[in-house]
Coordinates of C-alpha atoms in Angstrom, one line a residue:
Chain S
X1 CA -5.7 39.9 23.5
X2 CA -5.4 38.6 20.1
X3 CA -6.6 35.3 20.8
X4 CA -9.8 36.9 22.8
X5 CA -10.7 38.8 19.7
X6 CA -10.3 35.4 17.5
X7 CA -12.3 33.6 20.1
X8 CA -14.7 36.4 19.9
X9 CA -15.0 36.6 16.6
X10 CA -15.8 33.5 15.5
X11 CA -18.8 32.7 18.5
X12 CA -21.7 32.0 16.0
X13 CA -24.6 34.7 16.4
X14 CA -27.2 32.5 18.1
X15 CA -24.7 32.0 21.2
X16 CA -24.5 35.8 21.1
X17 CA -28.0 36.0 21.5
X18 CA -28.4 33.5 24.2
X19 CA -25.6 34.7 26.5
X20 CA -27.9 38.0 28.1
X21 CA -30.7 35.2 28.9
X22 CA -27.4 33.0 30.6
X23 CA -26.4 36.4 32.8
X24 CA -29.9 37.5 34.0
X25 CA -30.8 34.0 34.9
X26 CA -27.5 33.8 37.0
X27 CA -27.9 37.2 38.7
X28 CA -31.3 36.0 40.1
X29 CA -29.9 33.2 41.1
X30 CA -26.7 34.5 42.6
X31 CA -29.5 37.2 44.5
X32 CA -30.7 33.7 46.1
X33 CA -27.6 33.6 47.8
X34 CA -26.2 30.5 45.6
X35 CA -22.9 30.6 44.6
X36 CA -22.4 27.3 42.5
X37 CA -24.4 26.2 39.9
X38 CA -24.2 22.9 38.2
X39 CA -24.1 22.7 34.3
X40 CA -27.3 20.3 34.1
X41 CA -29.3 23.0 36.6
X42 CA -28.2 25.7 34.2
X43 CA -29.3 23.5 31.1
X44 CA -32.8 22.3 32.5
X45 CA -33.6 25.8 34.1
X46 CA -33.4 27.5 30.5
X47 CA -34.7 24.9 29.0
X48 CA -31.7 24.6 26.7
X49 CA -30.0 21.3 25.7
X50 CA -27.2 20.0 27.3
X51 CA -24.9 20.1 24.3
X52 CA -26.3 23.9 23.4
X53 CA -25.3 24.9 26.5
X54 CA -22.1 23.5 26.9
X55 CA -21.0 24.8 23.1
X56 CA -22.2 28.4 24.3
X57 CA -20.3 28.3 27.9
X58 CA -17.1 27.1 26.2
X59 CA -17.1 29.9 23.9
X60 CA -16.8 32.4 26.4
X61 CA -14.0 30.6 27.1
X62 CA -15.5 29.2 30.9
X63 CA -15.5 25.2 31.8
X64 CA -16.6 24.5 34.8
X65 CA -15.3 22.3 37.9
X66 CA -16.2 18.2 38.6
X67 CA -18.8 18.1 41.1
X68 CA -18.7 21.3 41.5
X69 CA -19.8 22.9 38.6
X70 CA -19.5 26.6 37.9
X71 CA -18.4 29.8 40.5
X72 CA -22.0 31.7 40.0
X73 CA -19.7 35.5 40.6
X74 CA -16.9 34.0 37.8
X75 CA -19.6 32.9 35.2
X76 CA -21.0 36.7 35.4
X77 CA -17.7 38.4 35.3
X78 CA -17.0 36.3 32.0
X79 CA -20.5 37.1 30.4
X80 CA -20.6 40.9 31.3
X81 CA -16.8 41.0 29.8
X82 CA -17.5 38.8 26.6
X83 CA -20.6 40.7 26.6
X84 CA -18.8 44.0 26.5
X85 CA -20.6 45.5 29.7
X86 CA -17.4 46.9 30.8
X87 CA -16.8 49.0 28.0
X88 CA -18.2 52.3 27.1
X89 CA -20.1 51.6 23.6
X90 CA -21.7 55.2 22.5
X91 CA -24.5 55.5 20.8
X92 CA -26.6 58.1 18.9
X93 CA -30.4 57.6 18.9
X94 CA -32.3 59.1 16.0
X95 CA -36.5 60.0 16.5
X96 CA -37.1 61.3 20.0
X97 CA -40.9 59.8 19.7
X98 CA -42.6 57.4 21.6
X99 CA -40.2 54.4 20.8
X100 CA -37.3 56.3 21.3
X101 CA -38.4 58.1 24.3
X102 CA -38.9 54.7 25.8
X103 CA -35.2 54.0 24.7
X104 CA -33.7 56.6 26.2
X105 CA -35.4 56.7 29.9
X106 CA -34.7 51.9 29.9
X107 CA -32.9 51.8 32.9
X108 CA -32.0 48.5 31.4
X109 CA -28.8 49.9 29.4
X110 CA -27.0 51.2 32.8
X111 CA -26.2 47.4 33.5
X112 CA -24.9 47.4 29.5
X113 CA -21.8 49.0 27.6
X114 CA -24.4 51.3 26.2
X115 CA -24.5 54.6 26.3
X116 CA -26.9 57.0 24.4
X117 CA -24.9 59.9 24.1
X118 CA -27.5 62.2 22.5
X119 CA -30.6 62.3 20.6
X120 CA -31.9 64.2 17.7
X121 CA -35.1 65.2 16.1
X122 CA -36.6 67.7 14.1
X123 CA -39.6 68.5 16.5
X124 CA -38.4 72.0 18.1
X125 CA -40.6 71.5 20.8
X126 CA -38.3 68.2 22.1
X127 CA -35.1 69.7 20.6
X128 CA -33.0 71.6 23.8
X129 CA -35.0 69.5 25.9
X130 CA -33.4 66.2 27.9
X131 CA -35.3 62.9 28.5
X132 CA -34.1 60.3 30.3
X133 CA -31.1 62.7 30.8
X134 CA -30.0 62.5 27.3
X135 CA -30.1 66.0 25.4
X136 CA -32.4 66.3 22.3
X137 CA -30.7 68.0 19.7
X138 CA -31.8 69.0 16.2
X139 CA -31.1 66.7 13.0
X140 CA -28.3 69.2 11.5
X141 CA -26.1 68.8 14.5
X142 CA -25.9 65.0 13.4
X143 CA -23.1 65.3 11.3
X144 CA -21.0 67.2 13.2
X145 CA -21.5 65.4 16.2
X146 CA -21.0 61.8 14.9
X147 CA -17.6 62.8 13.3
X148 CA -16.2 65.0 16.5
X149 CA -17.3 61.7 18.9
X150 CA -16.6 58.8 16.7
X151 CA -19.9 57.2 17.3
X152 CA -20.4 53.7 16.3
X153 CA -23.2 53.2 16.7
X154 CA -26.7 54.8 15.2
X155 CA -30.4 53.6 16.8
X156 CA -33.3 55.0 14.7
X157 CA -36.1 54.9 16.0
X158 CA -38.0 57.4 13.2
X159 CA -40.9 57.0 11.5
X160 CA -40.1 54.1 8.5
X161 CA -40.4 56.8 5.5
X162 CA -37.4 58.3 6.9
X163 CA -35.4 55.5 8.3
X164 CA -33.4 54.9 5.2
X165 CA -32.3 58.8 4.5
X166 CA -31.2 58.8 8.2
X167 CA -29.1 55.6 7.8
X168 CA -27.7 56.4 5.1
X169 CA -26.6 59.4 6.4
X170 CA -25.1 58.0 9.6
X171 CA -23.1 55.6 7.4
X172 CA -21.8 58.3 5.4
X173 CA -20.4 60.4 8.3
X174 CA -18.9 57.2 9.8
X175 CA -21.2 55.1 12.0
X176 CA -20.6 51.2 11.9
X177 CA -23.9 49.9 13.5
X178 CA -27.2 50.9 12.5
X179 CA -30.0 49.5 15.4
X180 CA -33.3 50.1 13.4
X181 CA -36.3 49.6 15.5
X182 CA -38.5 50.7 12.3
X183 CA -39.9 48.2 10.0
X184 CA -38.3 49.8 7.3
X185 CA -35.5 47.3 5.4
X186 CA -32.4 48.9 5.7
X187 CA -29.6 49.0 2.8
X188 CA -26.1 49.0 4.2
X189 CA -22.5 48.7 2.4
X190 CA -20.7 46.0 3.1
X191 CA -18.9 46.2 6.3
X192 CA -21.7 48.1 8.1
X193 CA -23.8 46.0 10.2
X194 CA -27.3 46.3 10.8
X195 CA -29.7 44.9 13.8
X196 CA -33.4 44.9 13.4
X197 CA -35.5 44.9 16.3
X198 CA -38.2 43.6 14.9
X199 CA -41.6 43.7 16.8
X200 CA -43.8 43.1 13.5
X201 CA -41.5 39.8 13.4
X202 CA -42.2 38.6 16.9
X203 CA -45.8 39.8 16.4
X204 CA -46.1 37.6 13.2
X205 CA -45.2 34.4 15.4
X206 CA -47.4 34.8 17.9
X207 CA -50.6 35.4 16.1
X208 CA -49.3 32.5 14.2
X209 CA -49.7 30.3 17.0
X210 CA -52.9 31.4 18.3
X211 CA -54.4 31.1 14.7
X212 CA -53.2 27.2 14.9
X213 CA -54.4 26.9 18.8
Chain Z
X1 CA -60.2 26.5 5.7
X2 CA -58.8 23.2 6.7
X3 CA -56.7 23.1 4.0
X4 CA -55.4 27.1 4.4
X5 CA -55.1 26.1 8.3
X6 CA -53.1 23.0 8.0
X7 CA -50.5 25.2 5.4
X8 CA -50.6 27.8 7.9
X9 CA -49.6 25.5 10.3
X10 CA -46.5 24.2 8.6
X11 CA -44.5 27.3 7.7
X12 CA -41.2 27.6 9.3
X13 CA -40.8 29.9 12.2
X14 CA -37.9 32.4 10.0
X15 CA -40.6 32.2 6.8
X16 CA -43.3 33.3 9.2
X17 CA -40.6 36.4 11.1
X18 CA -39.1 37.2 7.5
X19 CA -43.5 38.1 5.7
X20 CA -43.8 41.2 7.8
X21 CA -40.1 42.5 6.3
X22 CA -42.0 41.6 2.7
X23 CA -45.1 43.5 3.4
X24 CA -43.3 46.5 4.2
X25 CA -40.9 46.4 1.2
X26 CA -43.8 45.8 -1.2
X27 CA -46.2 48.6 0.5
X28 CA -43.3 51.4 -0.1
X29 CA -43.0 49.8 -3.8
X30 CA -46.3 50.0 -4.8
X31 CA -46.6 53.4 -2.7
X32 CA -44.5 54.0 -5.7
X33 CA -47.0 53.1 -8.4
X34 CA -45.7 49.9 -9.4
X35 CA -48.3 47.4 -10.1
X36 CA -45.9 44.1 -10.5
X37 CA -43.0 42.9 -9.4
X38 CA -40.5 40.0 -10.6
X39 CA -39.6 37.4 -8.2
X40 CA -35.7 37.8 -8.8
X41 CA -36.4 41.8 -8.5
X42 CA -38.0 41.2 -4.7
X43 CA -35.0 39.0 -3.7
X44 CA -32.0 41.0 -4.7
X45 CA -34.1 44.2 -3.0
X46 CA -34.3 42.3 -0.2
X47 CA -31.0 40.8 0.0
X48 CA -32.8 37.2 0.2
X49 CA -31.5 34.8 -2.0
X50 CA -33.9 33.0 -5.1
X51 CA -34.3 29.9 -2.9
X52 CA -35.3 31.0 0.4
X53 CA -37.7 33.7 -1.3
X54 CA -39.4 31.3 -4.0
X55 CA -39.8 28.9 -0.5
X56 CA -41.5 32.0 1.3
X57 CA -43.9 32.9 -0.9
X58 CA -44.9 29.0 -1.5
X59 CA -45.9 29.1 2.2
X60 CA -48.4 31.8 1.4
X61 CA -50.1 30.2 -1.1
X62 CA -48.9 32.2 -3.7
X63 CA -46.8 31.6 -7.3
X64 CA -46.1 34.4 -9.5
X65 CA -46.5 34.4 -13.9
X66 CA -44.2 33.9 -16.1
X67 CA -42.7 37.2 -17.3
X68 CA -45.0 39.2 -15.8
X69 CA -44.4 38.4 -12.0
X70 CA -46.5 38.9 -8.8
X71 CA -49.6 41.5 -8.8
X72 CA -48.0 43.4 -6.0
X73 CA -52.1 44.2 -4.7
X74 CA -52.5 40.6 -4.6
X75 CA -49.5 39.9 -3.1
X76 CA -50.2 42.5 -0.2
X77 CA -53.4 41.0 0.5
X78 CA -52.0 37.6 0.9
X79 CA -49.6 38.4 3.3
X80 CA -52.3 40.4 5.1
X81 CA -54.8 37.6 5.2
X82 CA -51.9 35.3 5.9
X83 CA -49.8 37.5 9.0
X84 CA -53.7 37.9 10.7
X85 CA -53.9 41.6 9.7
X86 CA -58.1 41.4 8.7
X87 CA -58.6 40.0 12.2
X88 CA -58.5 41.4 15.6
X89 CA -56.7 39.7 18.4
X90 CA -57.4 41.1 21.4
X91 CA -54.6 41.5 23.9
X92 CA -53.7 42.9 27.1
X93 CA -50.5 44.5 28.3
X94 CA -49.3 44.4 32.1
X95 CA -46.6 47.7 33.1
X96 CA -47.7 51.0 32.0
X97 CA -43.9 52.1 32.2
X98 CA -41.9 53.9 29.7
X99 CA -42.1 50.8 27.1
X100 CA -45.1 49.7 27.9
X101 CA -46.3 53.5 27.5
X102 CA -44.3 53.5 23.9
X103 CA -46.6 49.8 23.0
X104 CA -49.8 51.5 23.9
X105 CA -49.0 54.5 21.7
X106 CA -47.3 52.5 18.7
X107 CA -48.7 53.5 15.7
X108 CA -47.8 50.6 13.9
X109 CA -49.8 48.0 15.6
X110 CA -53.3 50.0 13.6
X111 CA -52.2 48.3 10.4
X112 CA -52.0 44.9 11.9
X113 CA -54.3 42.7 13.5
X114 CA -53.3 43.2 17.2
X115 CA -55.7 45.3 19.6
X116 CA -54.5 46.0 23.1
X117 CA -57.6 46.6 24.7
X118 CA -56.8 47.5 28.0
X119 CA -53.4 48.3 30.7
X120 CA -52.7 47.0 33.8
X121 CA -50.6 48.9 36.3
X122 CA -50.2 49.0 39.9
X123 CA -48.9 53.2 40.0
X124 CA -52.4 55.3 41.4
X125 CA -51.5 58.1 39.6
X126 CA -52.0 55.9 36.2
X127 CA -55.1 54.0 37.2
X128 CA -57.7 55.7 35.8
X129 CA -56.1 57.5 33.1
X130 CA -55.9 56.6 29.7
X131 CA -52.4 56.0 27.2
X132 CA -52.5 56.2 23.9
X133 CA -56.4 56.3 24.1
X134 CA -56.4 52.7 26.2
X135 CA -57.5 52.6 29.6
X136 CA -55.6 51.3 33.0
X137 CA -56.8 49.5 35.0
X138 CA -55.5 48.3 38.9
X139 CA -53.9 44.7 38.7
X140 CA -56.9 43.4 40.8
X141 CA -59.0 43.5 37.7
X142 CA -56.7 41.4 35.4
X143 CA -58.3 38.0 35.9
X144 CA -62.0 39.2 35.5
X145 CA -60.9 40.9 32.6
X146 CA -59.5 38.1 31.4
X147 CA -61.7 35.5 31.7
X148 CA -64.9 37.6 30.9
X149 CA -63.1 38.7 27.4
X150 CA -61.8 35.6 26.5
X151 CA -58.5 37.6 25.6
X152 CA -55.5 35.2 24.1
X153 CA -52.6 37.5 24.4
X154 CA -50.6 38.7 26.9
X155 CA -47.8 41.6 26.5
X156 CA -45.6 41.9 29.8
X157 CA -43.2 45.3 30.5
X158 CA -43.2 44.9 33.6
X159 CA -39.8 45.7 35.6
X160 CA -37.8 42.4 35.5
X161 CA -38.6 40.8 38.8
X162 CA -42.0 40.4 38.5
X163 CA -42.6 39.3 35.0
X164 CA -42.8 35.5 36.0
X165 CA -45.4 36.2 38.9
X166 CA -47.1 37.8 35.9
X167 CA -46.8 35.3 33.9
X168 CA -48.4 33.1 35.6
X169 CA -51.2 34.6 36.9
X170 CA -52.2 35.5 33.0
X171 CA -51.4 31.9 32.1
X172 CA -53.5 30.4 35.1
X173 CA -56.4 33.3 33.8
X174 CA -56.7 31.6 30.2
X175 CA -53.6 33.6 28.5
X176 CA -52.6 31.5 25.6
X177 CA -49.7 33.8 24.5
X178 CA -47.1 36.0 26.7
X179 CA -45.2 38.8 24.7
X180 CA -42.8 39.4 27.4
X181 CA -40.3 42.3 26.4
X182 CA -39.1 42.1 29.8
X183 CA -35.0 40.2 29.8
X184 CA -36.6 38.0 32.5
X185 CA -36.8 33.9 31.7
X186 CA -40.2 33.0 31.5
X187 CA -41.5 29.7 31.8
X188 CA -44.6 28.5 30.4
X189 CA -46.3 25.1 30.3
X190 CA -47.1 22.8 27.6
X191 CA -49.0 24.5 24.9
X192 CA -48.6 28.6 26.1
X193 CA -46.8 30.1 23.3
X194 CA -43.9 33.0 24.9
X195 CA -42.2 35.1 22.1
X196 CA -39.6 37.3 23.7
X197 CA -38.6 40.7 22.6
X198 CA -35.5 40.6 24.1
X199 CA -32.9 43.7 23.2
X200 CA -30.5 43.0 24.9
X201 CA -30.3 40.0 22.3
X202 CA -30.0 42.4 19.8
X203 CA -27.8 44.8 21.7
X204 CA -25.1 41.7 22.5
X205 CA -24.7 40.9 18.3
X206 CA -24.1 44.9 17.8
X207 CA -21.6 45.0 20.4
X208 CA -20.1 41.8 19.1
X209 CA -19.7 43.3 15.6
X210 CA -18.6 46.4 16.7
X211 CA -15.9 44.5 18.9
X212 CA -14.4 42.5 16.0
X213 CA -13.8 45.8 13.3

């Protein structure tokens, strides 16, 4: 197990961000019936290069056969398990509006290690209320709830203004992620990681390229 | 404008996905009253280093004065003009689900240059209606619509399996940009721009992080 975790641990982060493209491009082709895929097909079919691809295979610890190429079933068992689809990750979301609403009813997460545990807000109309199955409770449960259930992980999906007060209070009662689909920067400690979702990002690429079209 | 184009042209991808993350930070601080701002000052708040930011804002055309800094107005308005904010790109979104319901409400879009001007869906009981004060329409409309407004953008939420069909069909239409927020591959020809919003990307480095404490 200790080696896994080394080997884990040191996969650089752009790997990590390729390997959910690598397993939905394999279940769709695994749904064709296919149960072999060579490691050029893989390459050429994502448009990645061959060296990329190899790099990002072998640190999930896969290689594949001569002539053969790759088991289709083994290369998703390896992905979903590096991945951590097998575990149970819970999650607290934080801003049960339109964003977060969205979040909580993405079928997506059920193929994931996700799992949105609860929500809170401050609007009493949502709070006792469920969407996407997930209860909505109000803002001063937060505390109690995230140190009772060890949650690691915090998704705020607020307006920006607030972002910051609601981080810093997840990392104060113990949360180790912070997922912040708001625009808003987010200050962490050291030790406490933080993802952006940044749509304003991919927006600023795109009309980018149009504006040089 | 050939000259602004041509600059425009040459920023590097992270510069152009790292200006929205400055807007935002210098929007709060002069929300604060603050009229300038040091260069060092923006970096540490940021947690940029000197180097990257001094290269950042050279892409926008803009250098600060000695001891007195950057005019944080000024600076705003560049990165407006610069990110497309004072124009309106018109684009249309395909899936009136639960995300692409959360896109069509998104507050945040008003401040930028992006207009979604209409929804595609194939549910009845949407057609018709209206979400987030934008109309949906029946999929059989998309390519007039397309072609008759000339529109450059295309966002795809769409469920998974259909996002390439989708794809193409908007691409073959006059598309010159897919936003696809769907996990799903897409491929694109020569000279069709696809950004992905892909969080599952983002959910993988979480997971990764929260693996290896």
């Amino acid at each position: 197990m200790e080696t896994k975790k080394q080997i884990v641990s040191s996969t650089p982060e752009p790997t990590i961000r390729r390997l959910p493209m690598y397993l939905s491009y394999l279940k769709n082709f695994l749904s064709d019936g296919r149960e072999y895929i060579s490691a050029p097909h893989i390459a050429s079919d994502l448009r990645i290069d061959a060296t990329t691809r190899t790099k990002d295979l072998a640190y999930i610890g896969i290689s594949g056969k001569p002539k053969i190429g790759y088991s289709v079933p083994v290369l998703i068992n390896y992905l979903e398990e590096f991945l951590g689809y097998n575990r149970n990750d819970l999650a607290f979301l934080v801003g049960a509006g339109n964003l977060g609403t969205a979040l909580l009813k993405y079928e997506g997460f059920k193929n994931t290690g996700l799992r949105i545990v609860a929500a809170f807000d401050n609007d009493t109309r949502k709070i006792g209320g469920k969407i996407g199955g997930v209860e909505i409770l109000p803002i001063d449960k937060l505390r109690n709830m995230i140190e009772r259930m060890h949650i690691a992980i915090g998704i705020i999906t607020t307006p920006e203004g607030v972002a910051q007060s609601i981080a810093d209070m997840m990392i104060g009662w113990g949360i180790k992620a912070i997922w912040n689909f708001t625009p808003a920067i987010i200050k962490a400690p050291e030790g406490i990681f933080v993802e952006n979702t940044s749509i304003y990002s991919n927006l600023a690429v795109i009309i980018n390229k149009i504006q040089n079209q």
